[in-house]
Tab-separated table of C-alpha atoms in Angstrom:
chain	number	residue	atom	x	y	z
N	23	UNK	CA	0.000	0.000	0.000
N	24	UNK	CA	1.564	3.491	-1.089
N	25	UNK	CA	1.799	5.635	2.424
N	26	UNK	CA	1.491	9.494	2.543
N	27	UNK	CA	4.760	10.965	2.059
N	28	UNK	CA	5.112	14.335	4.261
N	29	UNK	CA	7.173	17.665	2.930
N	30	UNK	CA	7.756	20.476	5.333
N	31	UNK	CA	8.046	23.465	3.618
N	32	UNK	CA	9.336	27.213	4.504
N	33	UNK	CA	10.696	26.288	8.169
N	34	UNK	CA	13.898	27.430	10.404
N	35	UNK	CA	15.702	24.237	10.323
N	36	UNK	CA	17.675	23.999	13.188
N	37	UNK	CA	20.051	20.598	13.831
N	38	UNK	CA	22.068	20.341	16.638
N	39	UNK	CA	23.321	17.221	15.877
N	40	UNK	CA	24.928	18.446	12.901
N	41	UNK	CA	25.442	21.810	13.977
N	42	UNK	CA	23.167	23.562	11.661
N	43	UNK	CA	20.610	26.811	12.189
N	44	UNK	CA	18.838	28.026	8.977
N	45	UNK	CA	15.881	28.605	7.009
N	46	UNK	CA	14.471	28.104	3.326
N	47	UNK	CA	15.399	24.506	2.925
N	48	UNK	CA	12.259	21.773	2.283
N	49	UNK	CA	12.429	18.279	4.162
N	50	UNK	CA	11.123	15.307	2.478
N	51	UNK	CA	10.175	12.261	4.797
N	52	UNK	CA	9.197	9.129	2.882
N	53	UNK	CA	8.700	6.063	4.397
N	54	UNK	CA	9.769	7.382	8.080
N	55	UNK	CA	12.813	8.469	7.098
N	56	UNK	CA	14.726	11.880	5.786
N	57	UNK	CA	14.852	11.497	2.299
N	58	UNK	CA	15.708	13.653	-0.734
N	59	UNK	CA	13.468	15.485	-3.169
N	60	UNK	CA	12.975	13.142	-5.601
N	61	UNK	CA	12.292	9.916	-3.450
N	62	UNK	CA	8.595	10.935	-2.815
N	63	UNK	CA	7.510	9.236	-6.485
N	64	UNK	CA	4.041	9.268	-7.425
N	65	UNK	CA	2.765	9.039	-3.739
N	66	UNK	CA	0.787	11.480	-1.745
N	67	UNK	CA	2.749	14.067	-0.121
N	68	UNK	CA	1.247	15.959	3.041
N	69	UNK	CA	2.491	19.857	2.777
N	70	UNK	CA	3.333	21.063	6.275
N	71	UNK	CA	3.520	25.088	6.402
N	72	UNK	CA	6.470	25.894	8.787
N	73	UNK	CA	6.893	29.161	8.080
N	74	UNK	CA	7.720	30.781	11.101
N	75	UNK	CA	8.465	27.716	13.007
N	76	UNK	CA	11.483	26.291	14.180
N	77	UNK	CA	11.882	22.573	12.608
N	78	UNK	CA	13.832	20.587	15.245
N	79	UNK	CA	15.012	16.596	15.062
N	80	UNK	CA	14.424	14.162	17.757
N	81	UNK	CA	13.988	15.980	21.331
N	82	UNK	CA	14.462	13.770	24.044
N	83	UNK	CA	13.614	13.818	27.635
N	84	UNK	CA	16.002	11.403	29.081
N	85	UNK	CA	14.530	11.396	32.511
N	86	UNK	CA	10.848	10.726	32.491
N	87	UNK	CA	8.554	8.457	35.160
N	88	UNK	CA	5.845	6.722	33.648
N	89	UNK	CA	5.131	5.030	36.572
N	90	UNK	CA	3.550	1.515	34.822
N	91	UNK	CA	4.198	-0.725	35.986
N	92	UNK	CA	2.056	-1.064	39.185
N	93	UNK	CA	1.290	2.948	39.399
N	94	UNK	CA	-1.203	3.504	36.634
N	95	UNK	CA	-3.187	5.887	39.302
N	96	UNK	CA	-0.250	8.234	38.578
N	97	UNK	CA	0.786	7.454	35.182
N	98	UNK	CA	0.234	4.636	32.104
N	99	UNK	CA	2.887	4.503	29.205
N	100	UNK	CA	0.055	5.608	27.012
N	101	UNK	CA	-0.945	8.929	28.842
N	102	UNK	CA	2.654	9.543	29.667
N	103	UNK	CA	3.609	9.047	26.080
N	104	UNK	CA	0.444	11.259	24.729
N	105	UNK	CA	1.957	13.618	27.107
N	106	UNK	CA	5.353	13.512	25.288
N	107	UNK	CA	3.446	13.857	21.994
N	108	UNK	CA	1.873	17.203	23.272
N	109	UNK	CA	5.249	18.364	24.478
N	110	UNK	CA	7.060	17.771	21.397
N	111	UNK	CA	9.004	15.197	22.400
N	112	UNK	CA	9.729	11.989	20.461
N	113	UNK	CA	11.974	9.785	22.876
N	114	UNK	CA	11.275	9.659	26.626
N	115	UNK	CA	13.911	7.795	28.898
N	116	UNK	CA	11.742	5.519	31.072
N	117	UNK	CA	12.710	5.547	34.750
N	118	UNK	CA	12.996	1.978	36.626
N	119	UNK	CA	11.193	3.314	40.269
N	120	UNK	CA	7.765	1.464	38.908
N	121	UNK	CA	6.229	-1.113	40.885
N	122	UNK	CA	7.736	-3.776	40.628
N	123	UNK	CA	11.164	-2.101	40.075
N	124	UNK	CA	12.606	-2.332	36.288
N	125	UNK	CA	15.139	-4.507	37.462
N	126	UNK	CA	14.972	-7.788	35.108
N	127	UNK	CA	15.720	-8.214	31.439
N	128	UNK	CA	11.631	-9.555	31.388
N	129	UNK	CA	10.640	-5.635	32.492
N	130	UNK	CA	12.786	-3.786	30.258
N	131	UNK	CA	11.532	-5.500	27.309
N	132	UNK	CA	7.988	-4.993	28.686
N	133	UNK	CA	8.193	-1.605	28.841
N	134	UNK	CA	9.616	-0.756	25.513
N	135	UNK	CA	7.065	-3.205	23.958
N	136	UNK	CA	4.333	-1.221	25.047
N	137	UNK	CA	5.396	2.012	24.439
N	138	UNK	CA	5.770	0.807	20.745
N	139	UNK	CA	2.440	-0.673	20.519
N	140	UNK	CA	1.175	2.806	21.758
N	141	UNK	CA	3.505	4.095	18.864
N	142	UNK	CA	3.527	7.922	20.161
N	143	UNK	CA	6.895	8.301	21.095
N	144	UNK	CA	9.932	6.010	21.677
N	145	UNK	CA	10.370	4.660	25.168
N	146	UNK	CA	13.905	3.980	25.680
N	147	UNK	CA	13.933	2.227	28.983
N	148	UNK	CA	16.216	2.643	31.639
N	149	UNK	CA	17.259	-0.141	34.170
N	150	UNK	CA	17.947	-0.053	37.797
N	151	UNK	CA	21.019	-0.268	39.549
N	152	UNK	CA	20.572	-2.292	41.824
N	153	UNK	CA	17.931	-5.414	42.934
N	154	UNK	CA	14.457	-3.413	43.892
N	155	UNK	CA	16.673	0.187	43.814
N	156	UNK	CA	18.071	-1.029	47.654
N	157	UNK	CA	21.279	-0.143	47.089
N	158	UNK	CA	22.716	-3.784	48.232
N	159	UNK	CA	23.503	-5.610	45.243
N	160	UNK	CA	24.144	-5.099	41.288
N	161	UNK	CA	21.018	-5.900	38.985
N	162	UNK	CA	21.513	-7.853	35.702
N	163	UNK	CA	22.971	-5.206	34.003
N	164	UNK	CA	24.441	-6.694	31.321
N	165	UNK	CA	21.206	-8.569	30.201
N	166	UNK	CA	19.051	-5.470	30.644
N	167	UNK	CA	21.186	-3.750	28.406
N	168	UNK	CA	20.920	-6.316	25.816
N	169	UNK	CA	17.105	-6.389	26.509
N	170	UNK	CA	17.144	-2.422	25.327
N	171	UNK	CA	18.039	-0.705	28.613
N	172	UNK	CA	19.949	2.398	27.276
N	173	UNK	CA	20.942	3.444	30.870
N	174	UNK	CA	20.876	2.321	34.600
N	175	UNK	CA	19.434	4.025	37.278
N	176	UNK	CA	18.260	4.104	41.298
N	177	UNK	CA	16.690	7.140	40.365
N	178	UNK	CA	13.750	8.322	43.570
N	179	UNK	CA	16.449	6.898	45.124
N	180	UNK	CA	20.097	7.759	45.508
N	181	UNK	CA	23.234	5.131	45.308
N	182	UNK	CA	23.807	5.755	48.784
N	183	UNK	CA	26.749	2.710	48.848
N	184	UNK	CA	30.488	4.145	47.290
N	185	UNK	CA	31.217	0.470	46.733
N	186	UNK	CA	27.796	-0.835	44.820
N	187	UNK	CA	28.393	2.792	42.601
N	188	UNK	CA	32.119	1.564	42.065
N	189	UNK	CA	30.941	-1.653	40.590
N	190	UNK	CA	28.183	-0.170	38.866
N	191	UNK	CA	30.145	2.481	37.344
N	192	UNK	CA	33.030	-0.030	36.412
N	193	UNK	CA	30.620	-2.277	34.426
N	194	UNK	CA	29.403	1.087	32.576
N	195	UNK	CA	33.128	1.126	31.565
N	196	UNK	CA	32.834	-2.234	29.530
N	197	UNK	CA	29.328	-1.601	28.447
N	198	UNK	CA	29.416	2.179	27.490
N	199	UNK	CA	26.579	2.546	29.170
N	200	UNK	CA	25.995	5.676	31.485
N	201	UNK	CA	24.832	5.152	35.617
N	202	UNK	CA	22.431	7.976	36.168
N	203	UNK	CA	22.340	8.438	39.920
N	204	UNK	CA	20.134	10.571	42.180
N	205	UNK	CA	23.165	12.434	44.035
N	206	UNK	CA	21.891	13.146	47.193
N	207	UNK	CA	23.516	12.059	50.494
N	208	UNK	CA	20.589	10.547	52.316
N	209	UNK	CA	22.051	11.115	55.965
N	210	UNK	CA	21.995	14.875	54.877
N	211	UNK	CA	18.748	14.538	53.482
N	212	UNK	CA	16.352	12.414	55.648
N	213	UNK	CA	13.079	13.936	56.255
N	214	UNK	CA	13.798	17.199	54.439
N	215	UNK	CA	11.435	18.864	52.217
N	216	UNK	CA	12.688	22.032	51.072
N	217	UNK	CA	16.091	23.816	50.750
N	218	UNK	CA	17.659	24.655	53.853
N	219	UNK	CA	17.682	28.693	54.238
N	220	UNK	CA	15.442	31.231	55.805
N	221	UNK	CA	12.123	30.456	53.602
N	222	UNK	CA	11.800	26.993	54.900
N	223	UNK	CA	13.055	27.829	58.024
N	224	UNK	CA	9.883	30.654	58.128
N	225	UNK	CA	7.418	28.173	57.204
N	226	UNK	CA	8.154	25.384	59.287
N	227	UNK	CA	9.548	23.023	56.640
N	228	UNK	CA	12.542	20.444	56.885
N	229	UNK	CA	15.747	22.136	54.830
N	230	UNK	CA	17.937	19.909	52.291
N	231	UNK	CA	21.457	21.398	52.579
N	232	UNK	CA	23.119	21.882	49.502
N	233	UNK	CA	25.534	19.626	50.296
N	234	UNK	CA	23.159	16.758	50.597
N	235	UNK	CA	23.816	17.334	46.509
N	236	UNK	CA	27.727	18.225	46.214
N	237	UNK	CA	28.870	15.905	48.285
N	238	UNK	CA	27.327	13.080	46.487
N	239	UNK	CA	28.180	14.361	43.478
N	240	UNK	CA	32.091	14.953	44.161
N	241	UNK	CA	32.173	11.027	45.192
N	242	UNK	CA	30.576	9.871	41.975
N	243	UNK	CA	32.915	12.276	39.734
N	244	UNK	CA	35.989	10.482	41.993
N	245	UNK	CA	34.811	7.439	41.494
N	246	UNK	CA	33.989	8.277	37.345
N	247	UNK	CA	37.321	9.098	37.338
N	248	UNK	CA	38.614	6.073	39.478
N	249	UNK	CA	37.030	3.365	36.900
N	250	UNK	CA	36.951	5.369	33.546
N	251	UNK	CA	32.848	4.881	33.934
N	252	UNK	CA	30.143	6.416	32.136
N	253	UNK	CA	28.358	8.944	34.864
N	254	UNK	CA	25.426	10.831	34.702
N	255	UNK	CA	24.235	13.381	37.003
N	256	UNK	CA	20.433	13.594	37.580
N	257	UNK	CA	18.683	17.385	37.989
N	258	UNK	CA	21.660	19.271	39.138
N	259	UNK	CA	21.447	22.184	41.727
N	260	UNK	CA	24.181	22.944	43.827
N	261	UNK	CA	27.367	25.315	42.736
N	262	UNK	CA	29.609	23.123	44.880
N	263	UNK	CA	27.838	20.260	42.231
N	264	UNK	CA	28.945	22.279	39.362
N	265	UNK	CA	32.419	22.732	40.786
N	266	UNK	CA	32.697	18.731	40.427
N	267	UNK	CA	32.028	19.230	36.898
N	268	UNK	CA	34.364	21.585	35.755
N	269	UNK	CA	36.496	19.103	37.595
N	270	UNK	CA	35.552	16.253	35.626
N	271	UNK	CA	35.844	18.059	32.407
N	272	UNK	CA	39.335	18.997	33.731
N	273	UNK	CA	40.556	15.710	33.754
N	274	UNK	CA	38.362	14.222	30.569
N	275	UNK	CA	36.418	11.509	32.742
N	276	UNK	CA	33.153	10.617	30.970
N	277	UNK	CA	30.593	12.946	33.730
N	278	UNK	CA	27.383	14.689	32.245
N	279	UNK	CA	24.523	16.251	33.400
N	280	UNK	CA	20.960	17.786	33.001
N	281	UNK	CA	19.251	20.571	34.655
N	282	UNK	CA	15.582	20.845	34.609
N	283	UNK	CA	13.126	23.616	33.753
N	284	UNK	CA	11.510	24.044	36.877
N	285	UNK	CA	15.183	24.429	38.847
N	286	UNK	CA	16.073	27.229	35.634
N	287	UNK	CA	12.729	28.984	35.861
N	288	UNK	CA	12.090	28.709	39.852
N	289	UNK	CA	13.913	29.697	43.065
N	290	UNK	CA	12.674	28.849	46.593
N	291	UNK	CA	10.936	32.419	46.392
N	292	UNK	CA	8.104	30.041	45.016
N	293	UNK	CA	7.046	28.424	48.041
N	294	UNK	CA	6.100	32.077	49.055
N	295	UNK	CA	3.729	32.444	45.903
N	296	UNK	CA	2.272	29.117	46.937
N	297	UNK	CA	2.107	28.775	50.507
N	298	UNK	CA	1.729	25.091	51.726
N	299	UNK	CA	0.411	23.898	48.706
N	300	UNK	CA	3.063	20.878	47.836
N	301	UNK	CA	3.047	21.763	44.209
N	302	UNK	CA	6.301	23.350	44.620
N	303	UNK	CA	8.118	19.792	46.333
N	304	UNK	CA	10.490	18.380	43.971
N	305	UNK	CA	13.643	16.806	44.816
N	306	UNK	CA	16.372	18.415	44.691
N	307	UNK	CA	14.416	20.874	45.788
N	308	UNK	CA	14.217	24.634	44.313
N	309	UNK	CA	17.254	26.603	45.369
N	310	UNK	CA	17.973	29.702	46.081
N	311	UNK	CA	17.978	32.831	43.329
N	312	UNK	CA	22.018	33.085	43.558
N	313	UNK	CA	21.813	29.296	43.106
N	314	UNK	CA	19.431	28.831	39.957
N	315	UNK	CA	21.577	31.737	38.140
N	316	UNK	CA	25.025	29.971	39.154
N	317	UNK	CA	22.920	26.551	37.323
N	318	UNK	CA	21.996	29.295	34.064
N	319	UNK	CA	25.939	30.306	33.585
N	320	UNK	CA	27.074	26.625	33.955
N	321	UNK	CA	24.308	26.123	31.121
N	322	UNK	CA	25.963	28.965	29.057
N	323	UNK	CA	29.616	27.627	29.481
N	324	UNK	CA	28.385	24.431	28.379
N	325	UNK	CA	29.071	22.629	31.695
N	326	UNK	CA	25.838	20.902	32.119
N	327	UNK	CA	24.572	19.714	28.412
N	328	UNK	CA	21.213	18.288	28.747
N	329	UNK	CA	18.012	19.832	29.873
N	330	UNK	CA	15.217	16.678	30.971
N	331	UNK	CA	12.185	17.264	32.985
N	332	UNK	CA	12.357	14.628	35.263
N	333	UNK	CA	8.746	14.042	34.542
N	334	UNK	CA	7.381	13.090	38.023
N	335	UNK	CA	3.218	12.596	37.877
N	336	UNK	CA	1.269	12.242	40.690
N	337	UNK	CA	-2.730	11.320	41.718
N	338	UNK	CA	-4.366	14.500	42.620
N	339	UNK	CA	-4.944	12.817	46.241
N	340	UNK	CA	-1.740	12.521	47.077
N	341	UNK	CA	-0.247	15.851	46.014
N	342	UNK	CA	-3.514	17.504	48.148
N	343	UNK	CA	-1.586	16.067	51.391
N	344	UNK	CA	0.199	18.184	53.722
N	345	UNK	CA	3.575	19.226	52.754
N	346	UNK	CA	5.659	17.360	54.143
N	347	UNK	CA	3.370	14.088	53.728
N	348	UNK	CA	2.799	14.065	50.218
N	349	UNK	CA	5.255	13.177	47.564
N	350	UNK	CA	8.032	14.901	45.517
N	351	UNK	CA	7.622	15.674	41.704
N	352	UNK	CA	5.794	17.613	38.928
N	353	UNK	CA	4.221	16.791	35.786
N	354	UNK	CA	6.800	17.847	33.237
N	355	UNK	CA	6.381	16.938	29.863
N	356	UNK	CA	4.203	19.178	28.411
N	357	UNK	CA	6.311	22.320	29.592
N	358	UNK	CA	9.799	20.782	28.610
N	359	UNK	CA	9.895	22.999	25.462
N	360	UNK	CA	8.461	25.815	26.896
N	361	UNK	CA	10.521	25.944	29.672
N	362	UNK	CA	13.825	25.761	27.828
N	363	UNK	CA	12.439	28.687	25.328
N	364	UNK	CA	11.448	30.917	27.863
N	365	UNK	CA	14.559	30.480	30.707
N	366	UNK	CA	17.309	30.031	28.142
N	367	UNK	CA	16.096	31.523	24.278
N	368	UNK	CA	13.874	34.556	25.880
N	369	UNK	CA	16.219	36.176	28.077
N	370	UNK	CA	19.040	35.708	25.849
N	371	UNK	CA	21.329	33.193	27.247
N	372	UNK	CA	21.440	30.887	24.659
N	373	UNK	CA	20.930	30.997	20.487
N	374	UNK	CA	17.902	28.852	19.694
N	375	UNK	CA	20.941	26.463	18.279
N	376	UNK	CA	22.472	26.262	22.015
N	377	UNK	CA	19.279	26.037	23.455
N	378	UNK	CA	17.730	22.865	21.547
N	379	UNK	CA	21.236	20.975	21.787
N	380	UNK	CA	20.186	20.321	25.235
N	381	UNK	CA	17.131	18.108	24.616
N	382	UNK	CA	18.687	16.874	21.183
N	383	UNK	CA	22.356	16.115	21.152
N	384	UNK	CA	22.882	16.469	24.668
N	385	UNK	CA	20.739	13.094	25.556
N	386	UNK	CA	22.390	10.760	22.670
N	387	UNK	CA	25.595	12.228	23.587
N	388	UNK	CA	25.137	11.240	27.138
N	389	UNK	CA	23.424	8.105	26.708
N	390	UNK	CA	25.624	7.038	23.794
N	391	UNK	CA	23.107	6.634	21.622
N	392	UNK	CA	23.974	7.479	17.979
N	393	UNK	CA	21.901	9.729	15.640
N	394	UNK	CA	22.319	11.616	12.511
N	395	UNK	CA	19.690	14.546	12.760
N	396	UNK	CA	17.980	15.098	9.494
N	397	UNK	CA	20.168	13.623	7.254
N	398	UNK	CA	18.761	11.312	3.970
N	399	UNK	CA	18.390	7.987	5.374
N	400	UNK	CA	17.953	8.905	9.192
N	401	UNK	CA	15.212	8.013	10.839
N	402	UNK	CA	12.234	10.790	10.846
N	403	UNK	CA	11.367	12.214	14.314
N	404	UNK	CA	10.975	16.006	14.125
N	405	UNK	CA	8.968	18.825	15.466
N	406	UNK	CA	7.574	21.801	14.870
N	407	UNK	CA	8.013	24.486	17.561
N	408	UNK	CA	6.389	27.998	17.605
N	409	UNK	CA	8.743	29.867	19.337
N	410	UNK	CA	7.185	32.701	19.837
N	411	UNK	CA	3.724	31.580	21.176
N	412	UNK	CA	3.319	32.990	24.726
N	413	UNK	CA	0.566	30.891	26.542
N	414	UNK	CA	-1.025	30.228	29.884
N	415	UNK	CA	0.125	26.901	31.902
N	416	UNK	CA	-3.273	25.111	32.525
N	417	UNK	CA	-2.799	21.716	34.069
N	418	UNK	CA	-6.335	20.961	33.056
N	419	UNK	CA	-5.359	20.573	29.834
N	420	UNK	CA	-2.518	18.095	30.203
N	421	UNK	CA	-2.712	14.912	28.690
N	422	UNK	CA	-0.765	13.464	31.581
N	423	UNK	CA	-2.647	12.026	34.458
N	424	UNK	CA	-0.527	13.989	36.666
N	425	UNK	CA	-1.379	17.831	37.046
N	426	UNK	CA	1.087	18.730	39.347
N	427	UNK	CA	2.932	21.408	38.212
N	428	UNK	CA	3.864	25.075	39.619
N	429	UNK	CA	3.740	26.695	36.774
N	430	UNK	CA	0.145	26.665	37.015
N	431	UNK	CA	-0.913	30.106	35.715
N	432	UNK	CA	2.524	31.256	34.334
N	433	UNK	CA	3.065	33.006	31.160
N	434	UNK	CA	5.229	30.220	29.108
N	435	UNK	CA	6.637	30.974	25.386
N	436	UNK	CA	7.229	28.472	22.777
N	437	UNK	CA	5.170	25.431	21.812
N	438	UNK	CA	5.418	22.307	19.908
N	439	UNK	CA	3.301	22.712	16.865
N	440	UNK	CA	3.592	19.551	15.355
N	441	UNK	CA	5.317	16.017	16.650
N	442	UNK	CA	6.547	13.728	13.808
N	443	UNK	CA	8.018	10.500	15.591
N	444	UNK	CA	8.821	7.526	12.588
N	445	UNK	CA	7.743	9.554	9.799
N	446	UNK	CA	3.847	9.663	11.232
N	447	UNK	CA	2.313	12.686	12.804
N	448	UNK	CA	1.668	11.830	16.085
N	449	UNK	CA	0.371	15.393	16.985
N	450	UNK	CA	-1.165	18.174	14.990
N	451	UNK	CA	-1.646	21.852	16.577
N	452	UNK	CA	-2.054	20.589	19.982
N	453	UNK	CA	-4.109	17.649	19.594
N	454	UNK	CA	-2.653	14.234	20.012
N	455	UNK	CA	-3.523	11.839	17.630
N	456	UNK	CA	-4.800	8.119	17.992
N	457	UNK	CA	-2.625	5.493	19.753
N	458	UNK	CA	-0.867	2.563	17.483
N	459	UNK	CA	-0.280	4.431	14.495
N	460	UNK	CA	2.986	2.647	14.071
N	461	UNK	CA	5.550	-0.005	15.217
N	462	UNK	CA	8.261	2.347	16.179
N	463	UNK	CA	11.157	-0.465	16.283
């Protein structure tokens, strides 16, 4: 059967992963993939419009929880990957703290399955560290990876033991696979709910000491360096954190790390806009101003390469608990693009070129996952982005289960227009199209 080939006319192409910002060009996709203008043949071709848009290949949100198994009152793979389609994302990195923990060969193939049999966006799964995320003893790595694990992770959870993380990072070395951990130092951190400092401290609340974060941190970039490992830092914070970067780009060990959008956009002044209301609990939590701007520079230099949201849904019910009862996370998805735009693009400290790196080439860089950007023969995810659409965060509206966000009522700019994942439009001017549209493997 001849399939609908799809041209996208007039855009601002823009390619980090071969370096390239500018307009005019057409792109041809035929049979999910790039191709060149005269593969289409006597097929139907779809004419997208992109003037004014920004045309951007495979975003990636390398830290995302969609909670299934065993915490579908949270999150499914379907309505988290919908949630990706609105957002503009085509690969989510799928986080192991489900229920039962993704901790066999059996659950990483599982999960990928069914996010391809959704066919919305690719689920790239991501296998824990350890048995059940307890920190005592190594999981199957090496048969998770060959099951499709593209990283390995505690994540909710930190590494807390230096020897388990030496091991783990060691067999990272011989399978070039990267150990994501949660850095946090849980002696430092038991029981706390907000950053330590004078906010907190006025409202009652349980402060997390940045050094809960750097410490951590400094003994995974040792022990990076100690075992030539792959290691990834998870939602960065601290300055002492980014200290152990520069160190461990100093002395060429194989360290990255991600930021998110809520820790770029939001200090601790937040909890003051929102009072008690646990929509502002995330771990790490939000810092303070002198903090988040030390996080923007470190962005600028280059220091911290990926941006992920570190997607974190939650039922309603449990985010209406008191503070310090109910859990940490946001529902980030569907402001990943936004947020990048408007705390990065907007206020000038990145080009648009800088800016998209960080959900592009940044995750396949760190996750060692090779890709070609829009290049004849590659395989066609790409979307649309209107970066200069300024809209109002309404939760309501989310395709994710979880609605848990604080930027509830903010002013956001830049949107995904239009998510191509495989070749297929998955969604069109803010609507998601139907499930199953393709076998993305």
């Amino acid at each position: 059967m001849t399939t609908e080939a799809i041209r996208i006319r007039g855009g601002r192409i823009i390619d980090p992963y071969r370096g390239l910002d500018h307009a005019g060009e057409d792109i041809l996709i035929v049979d999910g993939r790039f191709a060149t203008g005269t593969e289409a043949g006597k097929r139907p071709v779809r004419i997208i419009d992109a003037q004014g848009l920004w045309v951007v290949p495979r975003i990636v949100d390398m830290h995302v929880h969609l909670r299934e198994p065993g915490q579908t009152h949270k999150e499914t793979i379907e309505s988290g990957s919908r949630a990706a389609a609105r957002g503009g994302v085509a690969v989510v990195g799928a986080m192991p703290n489900t229920t039962p923990v993704m901790d066999t060969p059996e659950l990483v193939q599982w999960v990928q399955w069914k996010g391809d049999a959704i066919g919305l966006t690719r689920v790239w799964p991501i296998g824990a560290v350890s048995r059940d995320s307890a920190s005592e003893e190594l999981a199957d790595l090496y048969r998770m990876q060959e099951a499709g694990a593209v990283a390995f992770s505690d994540d909710g959870r930190p590494v807390g033991s230096s020897r388990l993380m030496r091991a783990a990072l060691s067999y990272s070395a011989t399978l070039r696979t990267p150990i994501i951990n949660h850095a946090q130092d849980p002696s430092l951190s038991a029981g706390a709910v907000v950053n330590e400092g004078p906010i907190g401290g006025k409202m009652g609340l349980a402060g997390m000491p940045e050094a809960a974060e750097s410490v951590m941190v400094w003994r995974d970039v040792l022990l990076a360096g100690l075992t030539g490992g792959r290691l990834h830092v998870a939602h960065v914070t601290a300055p002492e954190s980014l200290e152990a970067l520069s160190y461990a780009r100093s002395h060429h060990f194989l360290v990255s790390a991600e930021a998110t959008p809520h820790h770029l956009l939001l200090s601790e002044d937040a909890l003051q806009e929102w009072g008690y209301d646990p929509v502002t609990k995330v771990n790490p939590p939000l810092r303070t101003v002198s903090s988040r701007r030390a996080l923007i520079l470190a962005m600028t230099q280059g220091l911290v390469e990926v941006v992920a949201s570190d997607h974190a849904p939650h039922h309603a019910d449990e985010k209406a608990r008191p503070y310090g009862d109910a859990p940490f996370g946001i529902s980030g998805l569907e402001t990943l693009v936004a947020g990048v735009i408007t705390a990065l693009v907007q206020p000038g400290h990145m080009t648009p070129l800088q800016a998209m790196a960080l959900l592009t080439r940044g995750p396949h860089q760190a996750l060692n996952q090779p890709y070609a950007g829009i290049s004849p023969g590659e395989v066609a995810d790409v979307t649309l982005i209107d970066p200069q659409k300024s809209w109002v965060v309404d939760p309501a509206r989310f395709y994710s289960q979880g609605k848990n966000t604080p930027f509830a009522g903010h002013t956001l700019v830049g949107d995904a227009v239009y998510t191509i994942v495989g070749g297929q439009i998955v969604m069109e001017e803010g609507e998601v199209l139907h499930a199953g549209l393709s076998n993305l493997r």
